[in-house]
Tab-separated table of C-alpha atoms in Angstrom:
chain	number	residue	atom	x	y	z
A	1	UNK	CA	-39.552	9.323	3.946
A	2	UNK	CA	-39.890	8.331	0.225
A	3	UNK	CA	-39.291	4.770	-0.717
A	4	UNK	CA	-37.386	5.761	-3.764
A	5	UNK	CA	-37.379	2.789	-5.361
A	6	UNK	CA	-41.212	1.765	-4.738
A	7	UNK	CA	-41.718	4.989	-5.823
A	8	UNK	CA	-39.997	3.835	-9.309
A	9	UNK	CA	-41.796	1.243	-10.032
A	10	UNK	CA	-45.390	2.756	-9.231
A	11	UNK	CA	-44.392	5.262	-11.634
A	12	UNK	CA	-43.925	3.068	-14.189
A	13	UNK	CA	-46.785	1.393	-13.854
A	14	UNK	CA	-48.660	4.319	-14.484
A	15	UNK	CA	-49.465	6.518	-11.484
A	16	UNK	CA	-49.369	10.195	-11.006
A	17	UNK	CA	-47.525	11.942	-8.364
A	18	UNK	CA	-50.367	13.163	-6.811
A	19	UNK	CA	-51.099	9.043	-6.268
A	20	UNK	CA	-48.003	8.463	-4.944
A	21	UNK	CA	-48.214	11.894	-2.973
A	22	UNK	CA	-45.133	13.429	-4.340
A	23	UNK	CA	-45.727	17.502	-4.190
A	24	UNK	CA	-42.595	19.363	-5.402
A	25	UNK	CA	-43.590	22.423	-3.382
A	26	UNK	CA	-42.838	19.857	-0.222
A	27	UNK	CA	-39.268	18.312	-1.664
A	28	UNK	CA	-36.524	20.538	-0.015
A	29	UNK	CA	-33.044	19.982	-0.822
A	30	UNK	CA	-30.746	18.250	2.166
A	31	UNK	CA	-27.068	18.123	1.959
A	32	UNK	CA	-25.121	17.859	-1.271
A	33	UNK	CA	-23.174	14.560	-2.716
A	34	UNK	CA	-20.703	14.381	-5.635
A	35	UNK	CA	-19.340	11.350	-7.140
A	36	UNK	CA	-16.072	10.500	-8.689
A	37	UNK	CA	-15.027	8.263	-10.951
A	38	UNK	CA	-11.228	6.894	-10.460
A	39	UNK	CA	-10.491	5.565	-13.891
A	40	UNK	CA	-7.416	4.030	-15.177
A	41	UNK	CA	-7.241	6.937	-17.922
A	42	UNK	CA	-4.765	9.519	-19.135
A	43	UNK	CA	-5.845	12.652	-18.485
A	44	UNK	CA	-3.097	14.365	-21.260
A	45	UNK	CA	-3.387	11.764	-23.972
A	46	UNK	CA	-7.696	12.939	-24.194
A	47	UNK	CA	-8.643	10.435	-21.540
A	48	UNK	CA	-7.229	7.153	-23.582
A	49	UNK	CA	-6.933	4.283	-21.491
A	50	UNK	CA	-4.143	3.204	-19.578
A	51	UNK	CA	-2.986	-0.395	-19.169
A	52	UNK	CA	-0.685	-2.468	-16.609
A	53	UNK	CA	-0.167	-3.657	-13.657
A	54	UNK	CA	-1.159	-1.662	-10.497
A	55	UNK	CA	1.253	-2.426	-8.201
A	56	UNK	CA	0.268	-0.499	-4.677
A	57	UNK	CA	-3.762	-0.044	-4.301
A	58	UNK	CA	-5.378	1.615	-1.131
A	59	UNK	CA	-9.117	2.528	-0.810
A	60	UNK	CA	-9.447	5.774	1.234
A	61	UNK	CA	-12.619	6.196	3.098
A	62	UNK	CA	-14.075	8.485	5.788
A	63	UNK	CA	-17.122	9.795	7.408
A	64	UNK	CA	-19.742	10.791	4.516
A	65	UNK	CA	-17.888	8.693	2.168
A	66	UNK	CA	-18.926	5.462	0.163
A	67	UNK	CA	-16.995	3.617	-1.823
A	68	UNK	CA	-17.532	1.181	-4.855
A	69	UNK	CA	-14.561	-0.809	-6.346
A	70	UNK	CA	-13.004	-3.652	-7.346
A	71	UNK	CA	-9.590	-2.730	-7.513
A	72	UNK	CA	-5.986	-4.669	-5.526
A	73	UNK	CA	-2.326	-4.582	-5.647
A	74	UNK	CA	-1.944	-7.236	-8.941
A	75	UNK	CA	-4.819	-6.268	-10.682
A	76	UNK	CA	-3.881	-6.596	-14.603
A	77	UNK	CA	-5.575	-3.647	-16.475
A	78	UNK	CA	-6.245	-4.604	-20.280
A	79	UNK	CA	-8.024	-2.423	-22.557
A	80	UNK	CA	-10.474	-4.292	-22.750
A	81	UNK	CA	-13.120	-3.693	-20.610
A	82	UNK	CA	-14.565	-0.291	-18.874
A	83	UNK	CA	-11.560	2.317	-17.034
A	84	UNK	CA	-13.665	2.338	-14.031
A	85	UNK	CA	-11.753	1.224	-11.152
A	86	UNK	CA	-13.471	2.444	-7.805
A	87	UNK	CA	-16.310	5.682	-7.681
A	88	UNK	CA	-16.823	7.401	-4.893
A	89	UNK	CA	-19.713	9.301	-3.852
A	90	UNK	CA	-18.920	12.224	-1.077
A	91	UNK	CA	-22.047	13.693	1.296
A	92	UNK	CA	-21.710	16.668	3.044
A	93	UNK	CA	-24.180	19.467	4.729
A	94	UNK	CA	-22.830	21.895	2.489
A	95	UNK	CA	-20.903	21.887	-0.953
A	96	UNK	CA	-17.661	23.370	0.267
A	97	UNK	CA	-17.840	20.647	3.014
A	98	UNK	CA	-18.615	18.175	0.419
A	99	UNK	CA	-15.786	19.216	-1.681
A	100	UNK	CA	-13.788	19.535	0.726
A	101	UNK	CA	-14.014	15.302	1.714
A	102	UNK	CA	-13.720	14.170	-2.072
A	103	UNK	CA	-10.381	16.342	-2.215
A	104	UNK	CA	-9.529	14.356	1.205
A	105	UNK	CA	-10.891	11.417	-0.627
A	106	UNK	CA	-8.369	11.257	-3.550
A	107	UNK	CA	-5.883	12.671	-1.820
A	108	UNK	CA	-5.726	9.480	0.616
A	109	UNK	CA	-6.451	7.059	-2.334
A	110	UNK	CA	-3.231	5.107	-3.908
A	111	UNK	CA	-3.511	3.634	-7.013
A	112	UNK	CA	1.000	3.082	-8.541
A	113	UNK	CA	1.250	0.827	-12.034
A	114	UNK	CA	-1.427	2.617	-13.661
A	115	UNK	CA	-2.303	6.378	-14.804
A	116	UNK	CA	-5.193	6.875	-13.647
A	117	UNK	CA	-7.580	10.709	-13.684
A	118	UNK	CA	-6.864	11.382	-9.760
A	119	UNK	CA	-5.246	14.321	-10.837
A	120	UNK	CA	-7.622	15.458	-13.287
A	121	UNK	CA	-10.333	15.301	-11.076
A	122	UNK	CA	-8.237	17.241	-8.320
A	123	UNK	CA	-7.678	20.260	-11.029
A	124	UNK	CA	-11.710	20.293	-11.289
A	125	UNK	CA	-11.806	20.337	-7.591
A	126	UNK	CA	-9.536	22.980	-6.684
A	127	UNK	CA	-10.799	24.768	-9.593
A	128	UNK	CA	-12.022	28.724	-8.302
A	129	UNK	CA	-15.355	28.160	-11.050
A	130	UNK	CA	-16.153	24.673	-9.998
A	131	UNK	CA	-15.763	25.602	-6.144
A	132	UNK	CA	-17.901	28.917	-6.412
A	133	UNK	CA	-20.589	25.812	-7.115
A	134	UNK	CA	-21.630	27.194	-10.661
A	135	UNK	CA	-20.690	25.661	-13.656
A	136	UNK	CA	-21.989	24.828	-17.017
A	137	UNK	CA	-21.789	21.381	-18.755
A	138	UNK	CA	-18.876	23.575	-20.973
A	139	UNK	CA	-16.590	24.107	-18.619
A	140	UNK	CA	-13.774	21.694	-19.394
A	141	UNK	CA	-13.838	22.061	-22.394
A	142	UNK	CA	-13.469	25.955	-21.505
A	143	UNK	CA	-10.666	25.216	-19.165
A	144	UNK	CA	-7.847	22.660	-21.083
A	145	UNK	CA	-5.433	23.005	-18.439
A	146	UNK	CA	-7.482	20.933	-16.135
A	147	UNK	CA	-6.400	17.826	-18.231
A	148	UNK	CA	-2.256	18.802	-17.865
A	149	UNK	CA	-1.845	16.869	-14.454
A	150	UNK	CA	2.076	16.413	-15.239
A	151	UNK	CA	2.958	19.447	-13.315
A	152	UNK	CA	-0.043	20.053	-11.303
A	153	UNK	CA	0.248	21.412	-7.869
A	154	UNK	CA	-2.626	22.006	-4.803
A	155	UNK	CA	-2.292	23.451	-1.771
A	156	UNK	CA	-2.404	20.521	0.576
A	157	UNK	CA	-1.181	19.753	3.537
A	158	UNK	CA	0.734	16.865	2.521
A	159	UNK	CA	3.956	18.348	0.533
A	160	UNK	CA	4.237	14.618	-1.442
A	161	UNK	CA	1.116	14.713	-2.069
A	162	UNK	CA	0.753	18.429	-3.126
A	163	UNK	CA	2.809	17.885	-6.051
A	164	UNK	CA	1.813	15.648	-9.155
A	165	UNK	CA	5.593	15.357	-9.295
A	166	UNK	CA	5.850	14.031	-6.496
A	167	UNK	CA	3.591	11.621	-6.182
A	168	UNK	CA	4.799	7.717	-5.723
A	169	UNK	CA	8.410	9.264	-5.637
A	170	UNK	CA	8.870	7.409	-2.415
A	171	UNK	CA	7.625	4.055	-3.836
A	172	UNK	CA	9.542	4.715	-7.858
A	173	UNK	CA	12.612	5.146	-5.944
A	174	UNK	CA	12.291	2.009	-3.059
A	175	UNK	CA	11.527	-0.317	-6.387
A	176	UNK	CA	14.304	0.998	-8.395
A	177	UNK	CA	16.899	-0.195	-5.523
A	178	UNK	CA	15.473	-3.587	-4.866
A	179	UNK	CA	15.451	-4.162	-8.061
A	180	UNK	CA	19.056	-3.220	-8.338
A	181	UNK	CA	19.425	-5.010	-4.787
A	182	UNK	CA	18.714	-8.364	-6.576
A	183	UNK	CA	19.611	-7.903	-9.798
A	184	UNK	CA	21.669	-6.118	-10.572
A	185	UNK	CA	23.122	-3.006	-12.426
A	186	UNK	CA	21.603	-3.840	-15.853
A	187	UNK	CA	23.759	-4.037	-18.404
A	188	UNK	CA	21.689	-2.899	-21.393
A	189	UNK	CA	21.824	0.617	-19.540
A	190	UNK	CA	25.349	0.833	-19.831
A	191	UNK	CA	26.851	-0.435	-16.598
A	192	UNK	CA	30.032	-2.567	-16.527
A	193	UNK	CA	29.985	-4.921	-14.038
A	194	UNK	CA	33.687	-4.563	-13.707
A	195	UNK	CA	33.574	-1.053	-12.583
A	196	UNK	CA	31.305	-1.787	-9.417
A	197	UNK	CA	32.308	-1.871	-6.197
A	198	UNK	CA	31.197	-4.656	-4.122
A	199	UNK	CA	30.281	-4.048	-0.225
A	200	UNK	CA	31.134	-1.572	1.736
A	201	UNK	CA	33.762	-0.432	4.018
A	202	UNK	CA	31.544	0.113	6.858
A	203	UNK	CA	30.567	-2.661	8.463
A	204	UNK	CA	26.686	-2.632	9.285
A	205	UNK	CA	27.078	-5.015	12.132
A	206	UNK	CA	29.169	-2.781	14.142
A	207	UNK	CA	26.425	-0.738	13.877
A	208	UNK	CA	23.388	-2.132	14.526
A	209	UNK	CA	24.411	-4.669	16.643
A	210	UNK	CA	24.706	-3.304	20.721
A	211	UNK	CA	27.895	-4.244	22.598
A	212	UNK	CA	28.160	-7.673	23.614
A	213	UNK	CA	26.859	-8.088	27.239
A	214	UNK	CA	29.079	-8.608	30.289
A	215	UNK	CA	26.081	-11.555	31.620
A	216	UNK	CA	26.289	-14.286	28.858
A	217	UNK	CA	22.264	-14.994	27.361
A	218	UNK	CA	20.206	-17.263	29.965
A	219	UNK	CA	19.453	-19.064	26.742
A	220	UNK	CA	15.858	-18.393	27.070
A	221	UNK	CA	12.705	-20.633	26.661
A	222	UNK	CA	14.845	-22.665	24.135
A	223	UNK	CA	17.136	-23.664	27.160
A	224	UNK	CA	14.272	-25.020	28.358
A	225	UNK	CA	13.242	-26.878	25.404
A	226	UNK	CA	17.106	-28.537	24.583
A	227	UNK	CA	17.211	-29.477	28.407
A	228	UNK	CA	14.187	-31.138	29.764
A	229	UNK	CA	12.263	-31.885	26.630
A	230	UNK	CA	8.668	-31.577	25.139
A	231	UNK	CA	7.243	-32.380	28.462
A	232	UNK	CA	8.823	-30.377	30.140
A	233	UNK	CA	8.723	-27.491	27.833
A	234	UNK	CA	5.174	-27.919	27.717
A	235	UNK	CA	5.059	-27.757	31.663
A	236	UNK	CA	7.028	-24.639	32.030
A	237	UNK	CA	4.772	-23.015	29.122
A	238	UNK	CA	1.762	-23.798	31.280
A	239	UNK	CA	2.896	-22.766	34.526
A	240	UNK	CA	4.458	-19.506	32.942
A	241	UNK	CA	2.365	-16.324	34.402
A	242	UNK	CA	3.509	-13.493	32.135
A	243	UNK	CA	2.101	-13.215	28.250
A	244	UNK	CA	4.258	-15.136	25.714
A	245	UNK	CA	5.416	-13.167	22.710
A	246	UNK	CA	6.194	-14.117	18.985
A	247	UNK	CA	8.029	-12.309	17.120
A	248	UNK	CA	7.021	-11.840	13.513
A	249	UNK	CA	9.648	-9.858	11.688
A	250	UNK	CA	11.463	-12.036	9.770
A	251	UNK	CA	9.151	-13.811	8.040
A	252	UNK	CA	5.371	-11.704	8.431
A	253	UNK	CA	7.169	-8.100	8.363
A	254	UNK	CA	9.851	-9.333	5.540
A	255	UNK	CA	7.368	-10.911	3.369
A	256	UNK	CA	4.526	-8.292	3.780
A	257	UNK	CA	7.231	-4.941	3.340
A	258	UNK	CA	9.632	-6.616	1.712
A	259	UNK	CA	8.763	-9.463	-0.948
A	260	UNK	CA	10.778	-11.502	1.309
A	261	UNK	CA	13.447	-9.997	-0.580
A	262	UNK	CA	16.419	-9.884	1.816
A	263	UNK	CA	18.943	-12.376	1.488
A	264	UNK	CA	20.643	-14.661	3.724
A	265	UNK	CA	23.756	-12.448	4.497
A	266	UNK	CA	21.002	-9.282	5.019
A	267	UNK	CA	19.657	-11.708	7.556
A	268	UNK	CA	22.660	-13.068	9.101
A	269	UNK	CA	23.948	-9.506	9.936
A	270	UNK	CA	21.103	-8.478	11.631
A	271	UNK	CA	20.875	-12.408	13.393
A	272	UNK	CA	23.307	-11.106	16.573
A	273	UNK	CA	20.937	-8.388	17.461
A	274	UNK	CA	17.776	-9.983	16.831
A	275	UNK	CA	19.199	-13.123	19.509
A	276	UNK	CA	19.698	-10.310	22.200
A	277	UNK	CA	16.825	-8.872	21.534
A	278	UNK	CA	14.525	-11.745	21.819
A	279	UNK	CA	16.575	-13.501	23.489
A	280	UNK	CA	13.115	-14.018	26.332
A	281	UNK	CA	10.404	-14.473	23.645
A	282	UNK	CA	8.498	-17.587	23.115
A	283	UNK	CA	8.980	-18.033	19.772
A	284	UNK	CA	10.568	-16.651	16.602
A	285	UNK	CA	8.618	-16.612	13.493
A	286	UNK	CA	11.199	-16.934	10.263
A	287	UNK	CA	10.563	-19.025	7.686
A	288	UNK	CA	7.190	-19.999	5.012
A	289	UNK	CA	6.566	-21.218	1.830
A	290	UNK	CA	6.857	-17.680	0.351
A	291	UNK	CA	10.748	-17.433	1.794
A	292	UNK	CA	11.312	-20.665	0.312
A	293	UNK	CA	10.199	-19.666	-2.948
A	294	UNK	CA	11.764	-16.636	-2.919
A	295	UNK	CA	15.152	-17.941	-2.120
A	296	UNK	CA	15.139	-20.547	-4.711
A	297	UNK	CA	13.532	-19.338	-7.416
A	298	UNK	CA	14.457	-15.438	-7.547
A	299	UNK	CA	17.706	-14.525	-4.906
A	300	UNK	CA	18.894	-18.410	-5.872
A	301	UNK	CA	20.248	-19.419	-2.728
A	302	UNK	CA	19.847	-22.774	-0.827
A	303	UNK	CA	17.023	-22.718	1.887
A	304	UNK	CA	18.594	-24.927	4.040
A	305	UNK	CA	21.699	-23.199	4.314
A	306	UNK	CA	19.748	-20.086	5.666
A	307	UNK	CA	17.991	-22.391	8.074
A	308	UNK	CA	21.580	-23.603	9.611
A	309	UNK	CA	23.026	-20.537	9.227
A	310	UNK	CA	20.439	-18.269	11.320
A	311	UNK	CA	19.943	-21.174	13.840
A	312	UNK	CA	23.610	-21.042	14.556
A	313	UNK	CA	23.733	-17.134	14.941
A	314	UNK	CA	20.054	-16.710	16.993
A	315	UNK	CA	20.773	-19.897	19.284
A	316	UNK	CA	18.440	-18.134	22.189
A	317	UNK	CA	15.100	-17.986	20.448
């Protein structure tokens, strides 16, 4: 019921605590909170600052849990300016329980480009000393190995995450084949572009695509569209009774998961099954100013020849 702020400034100004009717026989204790500091540090090089690009960042958040940050996927990290990138503060009833959410805490956070202290702060957590709740201002410097977070392991749940080793494996090893994807085996590393083999001998669309049906494709609300026109498109939209679906993937899913990185004969094999698929949707969604970019500027193909090409192959949607 204290107004702690108020209470601030009437201190300052010069009254007593009996004044203000603060009694420390009547303050008793309720809860416990710890804060962390996420900074863009590395813990093995004595905490000196890491710079980059972060290129995946995810707050993590949670009942008793506030968070303060200004972090994002793109965020440039220079070296000049503070390390902090987010704090959190963790409230709990009791300290294991309090403990026990900032562990959760910085186990869900994910912060790729940049080192940062996550596991530093993880080896304090899971620390016997620190979570017997008594410490002394010494104790890091009385424990070293809390700043080797190379090999660092916890007993979590999560077997990726349990592992400092682990951790962004997944998303090291998805970046390492797009970039080889679209550009390349580099050839500063040693590869000779004569040696690799080009496609494969299984062909994909056998695969994904289902048998051809015995009923050939009602040609769907497109049919509608080539036959009777706007108007009468826009009639049979209107007197339609059921819920009328886009479908997102190829430009939304591709651009948001992908980088719109998939080029036009990814696209074109996968064309076929997307047709029968949707083949009674309203509406494909395929194409924005992102794709166009992207195909131009970094996969250098002509935009207009993946327009023709995936009308011709998805003429249902």
């Amino acid at each position: 019921g204290i107004d702690i702020v108020q209470t601030q400034i009437r201190i300052a100004g010069g009254a007593t605590f009996e004044e203000i009717g603060l009694d420390q026989s009547k303050i008793e204790p309720r809860g416990v909170a710890i804060q962390c500091r996420v900074t863009t540090e590395n813990p093995e090089r004595d905490f000196a600052p890491d710079t980059g690009t972060i290129s995946l960042y995810r707050h993590s958040a949670g009942a008793g849990i506030r968070m303060d940050g200004v972090g994002y996927t793109g965020l440039t990290i220079t070296p000049y300016f503070d390390s902090m990138i987010v704090k959190y503060i963790a409230k709990g009833s009791t300290f294991a329980e309090t403990v026990a959410r900032m562990k959760r805490v910085l186990i869900e956070c994910r912060i790729r480009g940049v080192k940062t202290n996550i596991p530093f702060l993880l080896n304090v957590l899971t620390h016997p000393e620190f979570e017997s709740g008594i410490v002394t201002t010494g104790f890091i410097d009385e424990n070293p190995q809390l700043k080797k977070v190379s090999e660092s392991t916890w007993d979590f749940a999560n077997d990726e995450q349990s592992d400092q080793r682990k951790v962004g494996a997944n998303e090291r090893l998805l970046r390492y084949l797009a970039n080889l994807a679209v550009n390349g085996h580099p050839a500063e590393l040693g590869a000779d572009p004569t040696k690799i083999i080009r496609g494969s001998k299984i062909d994909t669309r056998k695969i994904l695509v289902p048998p051809p049906r015995e009923e050939a494709p009602s040609g769907g609300m497109r049919k509608i569209l080539l036959e009777k026109g706007p108007e009468g498109y826009a009639k049979a939209v209107r007197e339609h009774e059921g819920l009328l679906l886009m479908d997102t993937t190829w430009r939304d899913a591709h651009q948001s998961l992908l980088a719109t990185r998939m080029r036009t004969k990814e696209l074109e094999r996968c064309a076929e099954y997307t047709n029968a698929a949707l083949a009674n949707a309203f509406s494909l969604e395929m194409w924005g100013g992102a794709t166009f970019d992207v195909a131009m500027r970094f996969l250098h193909e002509c935009p207009w020849e993946r327009l023709e090409s995936l009308r011709e192959k998805v003429p249902d949607i």
